PDB file of C-alpha atoms in Angstrom:
ATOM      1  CA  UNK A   1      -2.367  20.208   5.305  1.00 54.00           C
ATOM      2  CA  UNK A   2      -3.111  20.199   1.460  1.00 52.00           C
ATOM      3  CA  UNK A   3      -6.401  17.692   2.142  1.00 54.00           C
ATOM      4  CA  UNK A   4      -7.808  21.130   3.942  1.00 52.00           C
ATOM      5  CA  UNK A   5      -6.943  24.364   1.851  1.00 51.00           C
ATOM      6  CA  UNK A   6      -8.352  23.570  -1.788  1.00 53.00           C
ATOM      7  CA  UNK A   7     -11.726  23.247  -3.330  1.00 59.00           C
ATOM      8  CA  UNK A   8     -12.231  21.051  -5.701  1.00 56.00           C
ATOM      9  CA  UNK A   9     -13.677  23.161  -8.923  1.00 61.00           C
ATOM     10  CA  UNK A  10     -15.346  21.602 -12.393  1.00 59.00           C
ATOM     11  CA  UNK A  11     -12.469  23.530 -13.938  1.00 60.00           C
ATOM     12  CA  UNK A  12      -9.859  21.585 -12.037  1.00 59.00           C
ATOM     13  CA  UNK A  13     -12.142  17.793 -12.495  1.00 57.00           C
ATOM     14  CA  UNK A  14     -11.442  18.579 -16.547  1.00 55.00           C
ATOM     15  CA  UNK A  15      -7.324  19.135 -15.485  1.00 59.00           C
ATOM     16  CA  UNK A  16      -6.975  15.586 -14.319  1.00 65.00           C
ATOM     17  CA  UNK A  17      -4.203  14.088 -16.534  1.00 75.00           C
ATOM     18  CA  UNK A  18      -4.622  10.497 -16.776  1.00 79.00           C
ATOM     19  CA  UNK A  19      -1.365   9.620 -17.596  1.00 82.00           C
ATOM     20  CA  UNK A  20      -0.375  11.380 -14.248  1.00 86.00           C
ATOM     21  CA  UNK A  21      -3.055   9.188 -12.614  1.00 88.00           C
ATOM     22  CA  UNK A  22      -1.702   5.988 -14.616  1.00 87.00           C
ATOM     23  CA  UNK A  23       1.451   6.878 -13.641  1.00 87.00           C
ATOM     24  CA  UNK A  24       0.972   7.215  -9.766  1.00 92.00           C
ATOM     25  CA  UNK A  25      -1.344   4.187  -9.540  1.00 93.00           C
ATOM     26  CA  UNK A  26       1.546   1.519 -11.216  1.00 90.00           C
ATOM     27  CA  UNK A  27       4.552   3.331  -9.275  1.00 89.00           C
ATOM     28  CA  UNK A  28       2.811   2.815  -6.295  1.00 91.00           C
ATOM     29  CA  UNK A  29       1.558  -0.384  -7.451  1.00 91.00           C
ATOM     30  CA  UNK A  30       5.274  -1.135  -8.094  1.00 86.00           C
ATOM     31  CA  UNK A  31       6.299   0.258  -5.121  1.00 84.00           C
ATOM     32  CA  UNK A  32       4.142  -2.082  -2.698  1.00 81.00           C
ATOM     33  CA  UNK A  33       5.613  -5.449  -4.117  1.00 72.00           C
ATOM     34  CA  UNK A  34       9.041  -6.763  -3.719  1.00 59.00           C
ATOM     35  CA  UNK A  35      10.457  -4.427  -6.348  1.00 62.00           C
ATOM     36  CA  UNK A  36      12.429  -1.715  -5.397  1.00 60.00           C
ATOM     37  CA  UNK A  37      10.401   1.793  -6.267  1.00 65.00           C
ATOM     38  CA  UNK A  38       8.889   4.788  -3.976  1.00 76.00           C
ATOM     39  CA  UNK A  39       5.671   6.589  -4.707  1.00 88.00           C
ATOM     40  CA  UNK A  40       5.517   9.336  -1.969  1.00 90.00           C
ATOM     41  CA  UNK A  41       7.772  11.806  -4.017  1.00 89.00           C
ATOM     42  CA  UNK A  42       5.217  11.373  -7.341  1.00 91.00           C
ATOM     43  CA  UNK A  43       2.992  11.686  -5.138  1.00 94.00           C
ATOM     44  CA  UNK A  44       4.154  15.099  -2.848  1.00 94.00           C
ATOM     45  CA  UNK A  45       4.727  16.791  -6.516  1.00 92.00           C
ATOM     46  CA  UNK A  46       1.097  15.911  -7.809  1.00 93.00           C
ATOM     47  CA  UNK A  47      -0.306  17.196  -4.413  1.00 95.00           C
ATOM     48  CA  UNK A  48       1.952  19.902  -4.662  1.00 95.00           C
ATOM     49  CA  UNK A  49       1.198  20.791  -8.824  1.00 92.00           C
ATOM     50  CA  UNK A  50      -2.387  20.311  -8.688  1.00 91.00           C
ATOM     51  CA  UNK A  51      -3.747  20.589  -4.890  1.00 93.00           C
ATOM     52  CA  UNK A  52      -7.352  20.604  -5.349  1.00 90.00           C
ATOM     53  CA  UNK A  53      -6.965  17.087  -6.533  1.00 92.00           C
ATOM     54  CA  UNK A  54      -5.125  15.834  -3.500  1.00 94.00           C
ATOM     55  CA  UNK A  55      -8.258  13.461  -2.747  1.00 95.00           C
ATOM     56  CA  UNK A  56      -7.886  11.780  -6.018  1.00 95.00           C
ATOM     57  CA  UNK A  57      -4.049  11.270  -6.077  1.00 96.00           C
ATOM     58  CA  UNK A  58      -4.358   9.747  -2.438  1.00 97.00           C
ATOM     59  CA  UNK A  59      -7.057   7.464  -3.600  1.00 97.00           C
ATOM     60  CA  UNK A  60      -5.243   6.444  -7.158  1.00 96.00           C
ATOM     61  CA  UNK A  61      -1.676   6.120  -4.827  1.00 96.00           C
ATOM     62  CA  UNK A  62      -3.780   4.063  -2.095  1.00 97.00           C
ATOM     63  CA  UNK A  63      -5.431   2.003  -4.312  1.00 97.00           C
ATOM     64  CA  UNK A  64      -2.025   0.946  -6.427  1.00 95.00           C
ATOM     65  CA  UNK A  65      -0.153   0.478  -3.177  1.00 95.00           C
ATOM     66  CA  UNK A  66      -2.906  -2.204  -1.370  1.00 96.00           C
ATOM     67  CA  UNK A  67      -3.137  -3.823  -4.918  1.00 96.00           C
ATOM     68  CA  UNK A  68       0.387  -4.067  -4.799  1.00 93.00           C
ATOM     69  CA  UNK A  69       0.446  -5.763  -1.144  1.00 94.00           C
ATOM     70  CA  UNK A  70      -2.003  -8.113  -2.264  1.00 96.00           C
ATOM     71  CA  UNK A  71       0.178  -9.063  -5.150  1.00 95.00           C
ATOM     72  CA  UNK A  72       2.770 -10.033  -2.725  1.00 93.00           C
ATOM     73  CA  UNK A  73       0.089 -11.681  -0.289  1.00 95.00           C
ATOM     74  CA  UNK A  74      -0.859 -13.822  -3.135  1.00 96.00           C
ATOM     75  CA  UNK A  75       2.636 -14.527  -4.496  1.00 93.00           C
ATOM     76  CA  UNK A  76       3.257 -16.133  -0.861  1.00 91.00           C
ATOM     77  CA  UNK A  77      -0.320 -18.213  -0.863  1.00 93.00           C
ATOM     78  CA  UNK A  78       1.297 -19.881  -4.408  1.00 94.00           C
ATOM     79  CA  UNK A  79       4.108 -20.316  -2.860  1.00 89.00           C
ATOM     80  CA  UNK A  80       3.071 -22.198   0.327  1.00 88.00           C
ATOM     81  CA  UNK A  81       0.694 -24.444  -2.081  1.00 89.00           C
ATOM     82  CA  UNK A  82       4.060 -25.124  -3.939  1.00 87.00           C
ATOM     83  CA  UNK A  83       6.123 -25.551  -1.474  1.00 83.00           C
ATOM     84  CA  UNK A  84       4.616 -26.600   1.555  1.00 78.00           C
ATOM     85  CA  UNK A  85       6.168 -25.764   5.231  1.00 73.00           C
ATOM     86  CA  UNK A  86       9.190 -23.246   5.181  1.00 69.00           C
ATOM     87  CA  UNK A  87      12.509 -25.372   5.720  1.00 70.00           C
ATOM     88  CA  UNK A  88      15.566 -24.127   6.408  1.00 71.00           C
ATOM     89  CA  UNK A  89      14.184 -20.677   7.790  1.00 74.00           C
ATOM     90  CA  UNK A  90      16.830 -18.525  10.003  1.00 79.00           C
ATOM     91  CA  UNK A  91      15.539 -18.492  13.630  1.00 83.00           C
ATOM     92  CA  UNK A  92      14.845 -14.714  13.350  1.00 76.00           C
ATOM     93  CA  UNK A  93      12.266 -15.641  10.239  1.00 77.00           C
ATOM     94  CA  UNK A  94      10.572 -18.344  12.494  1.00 81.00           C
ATOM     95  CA  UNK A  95       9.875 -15.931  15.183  1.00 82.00           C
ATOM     96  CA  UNK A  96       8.301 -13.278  12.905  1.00 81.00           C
ATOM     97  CA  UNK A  97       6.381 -15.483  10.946  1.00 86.00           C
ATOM     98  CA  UNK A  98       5.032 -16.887  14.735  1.00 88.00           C
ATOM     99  CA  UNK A  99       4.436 -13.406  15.906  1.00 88.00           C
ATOM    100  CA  UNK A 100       2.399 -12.705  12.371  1.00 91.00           C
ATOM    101  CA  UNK A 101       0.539 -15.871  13.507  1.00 91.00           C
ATOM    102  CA  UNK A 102      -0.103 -14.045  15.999  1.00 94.00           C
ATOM    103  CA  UNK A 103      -1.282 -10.806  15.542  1.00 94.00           C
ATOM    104  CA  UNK A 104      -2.695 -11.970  11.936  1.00 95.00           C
ATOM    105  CA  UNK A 105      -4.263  -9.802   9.227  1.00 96.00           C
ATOM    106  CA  UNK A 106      -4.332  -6.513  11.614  1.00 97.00           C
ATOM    107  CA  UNK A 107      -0.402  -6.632  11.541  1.00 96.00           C
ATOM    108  CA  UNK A 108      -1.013  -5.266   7.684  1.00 97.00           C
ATOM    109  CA  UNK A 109      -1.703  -2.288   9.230  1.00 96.00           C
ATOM    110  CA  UNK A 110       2.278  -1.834   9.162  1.00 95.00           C
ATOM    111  CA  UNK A 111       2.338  -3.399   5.910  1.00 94.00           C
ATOM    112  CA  UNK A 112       3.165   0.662   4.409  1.00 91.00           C
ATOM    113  CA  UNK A 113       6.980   0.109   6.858  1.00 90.00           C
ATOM    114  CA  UNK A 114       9.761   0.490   4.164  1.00 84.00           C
ATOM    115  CA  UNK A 115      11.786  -2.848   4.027  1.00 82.00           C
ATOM    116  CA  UNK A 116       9.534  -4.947   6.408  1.00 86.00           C
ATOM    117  CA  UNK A 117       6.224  -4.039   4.862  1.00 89.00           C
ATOM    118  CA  UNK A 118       6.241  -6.001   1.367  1.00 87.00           C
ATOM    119  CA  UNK A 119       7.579  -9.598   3.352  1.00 88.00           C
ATOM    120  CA  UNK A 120       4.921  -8.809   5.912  1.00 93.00           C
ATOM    121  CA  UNK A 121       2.509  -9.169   2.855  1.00 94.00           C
ATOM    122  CA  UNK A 122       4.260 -12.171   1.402  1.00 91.00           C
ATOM    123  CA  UNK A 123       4.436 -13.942   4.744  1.00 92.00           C
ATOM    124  CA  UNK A 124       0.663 -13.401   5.561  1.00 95.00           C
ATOM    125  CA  UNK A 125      -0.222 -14.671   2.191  1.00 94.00           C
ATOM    126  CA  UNK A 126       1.682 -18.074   2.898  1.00 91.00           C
ATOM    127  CA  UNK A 127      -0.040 -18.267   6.707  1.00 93.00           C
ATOM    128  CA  UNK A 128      -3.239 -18.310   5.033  1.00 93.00           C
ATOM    129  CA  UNK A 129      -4.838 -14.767   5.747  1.00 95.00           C
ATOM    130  CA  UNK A 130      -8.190 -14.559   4.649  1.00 96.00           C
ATOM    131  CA  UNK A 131      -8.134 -11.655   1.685  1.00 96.00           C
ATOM    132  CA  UNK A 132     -11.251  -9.563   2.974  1.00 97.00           C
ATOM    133  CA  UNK A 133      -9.348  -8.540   6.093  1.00 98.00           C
ATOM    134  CA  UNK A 134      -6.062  -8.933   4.612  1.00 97.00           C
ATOM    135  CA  UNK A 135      -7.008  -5.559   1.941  1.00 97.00           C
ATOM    136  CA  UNK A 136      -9.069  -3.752   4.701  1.00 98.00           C
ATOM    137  CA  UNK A 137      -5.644  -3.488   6.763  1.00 98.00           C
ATOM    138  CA  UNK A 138      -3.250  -3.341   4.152  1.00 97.00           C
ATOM    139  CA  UNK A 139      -5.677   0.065   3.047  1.00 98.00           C
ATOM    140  CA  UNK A 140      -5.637   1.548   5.838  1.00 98.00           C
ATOM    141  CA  UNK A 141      -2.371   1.376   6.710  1.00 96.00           C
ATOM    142  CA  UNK A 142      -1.526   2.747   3.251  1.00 95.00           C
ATOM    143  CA  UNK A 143      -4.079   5.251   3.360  1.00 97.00           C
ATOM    144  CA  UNK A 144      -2.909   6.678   7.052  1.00 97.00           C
ATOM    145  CA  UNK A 145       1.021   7.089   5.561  1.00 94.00           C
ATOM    146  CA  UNK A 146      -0.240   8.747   2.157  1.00 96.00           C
ATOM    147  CA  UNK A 147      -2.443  11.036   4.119  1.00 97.00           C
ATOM    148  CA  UNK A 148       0.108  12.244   6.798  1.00 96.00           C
ATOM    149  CA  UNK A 149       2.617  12.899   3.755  1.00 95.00           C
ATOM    150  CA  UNK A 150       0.158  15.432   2.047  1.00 96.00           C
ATOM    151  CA  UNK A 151      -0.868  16.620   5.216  1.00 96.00           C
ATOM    152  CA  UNK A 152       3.134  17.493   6.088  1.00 96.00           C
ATOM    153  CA  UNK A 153       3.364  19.114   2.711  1.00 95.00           C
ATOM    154  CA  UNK A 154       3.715  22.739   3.123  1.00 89.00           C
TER     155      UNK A 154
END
């Protein structure tokens, strides 16, 4: 994969466009909350444009995407102190947010899962996760899925 080939060199450390890294950190950022976005294709063509810095654009891509989960995690901790117990949940929502119960912060670990990942967030935020173990999974499940993309890359 990508992570393997390249060396990083000062030349390339002096390359680093920060509006490239600003602009992967708030897509995936963006991406990660309840807002429609995706950052793997920004980040595939940085990897792809500027290899030697594939450790950076994971970390900037990582970092935006678990600050993103924890937006949602927190927008569903407001939300249980403003609204109590969930009324009027479907059956299918009661069993999920049991089996989160469950399983608790390590769930996160699937928190990267298009369309069930950002109300995984939300829903552990209103049980109550604590927020040390709540970023430690969301990162590394984040991490794991950036770093199989750019190790797939040709």
């Amino acid at each position: 994969g990508a992570l393997k080939r390249y060396e990083l060199t000062e030349r390339d450390t002096r390359m680093v466009d920060l509006a490239s890294v600003a602009v992967l950190f708030f897509s995936s950022f963006l991406a990660a909350t309840l807002l429609p976005g995706g950052s793997e294709a920004m980040l595939a063509a940085l990897v792809l444009d500027q290899p030697a810095m594939s450790w950076l654009w994971v970390a900037v891509a990582t970092a935006g995407n678990t600050l993103g989960g924890l937006t949602s995690w927190l927008i569903g901790r407001i939300l249980r102190r403003r609204l109590g117990t969930p009324a009027g949940l479907k059956p299918s929502q009661q069993r999920a947010l049991q089996q989160l119960q469950k399983w608790g912060a390590p769930a996160l670990l699937l928190a990267w899962l298009p369309v069930v990942g950002d109300p995984l967030c939300l829903a552990a935020g209103w049980l109550g996760t604590h927020w040390v173990p709540t970023v430690t999974y969301i990162a590394i499940g984040k991490a794991a899925r950036y770093l199989v993309l750019v190790w797939a890359l040709p």
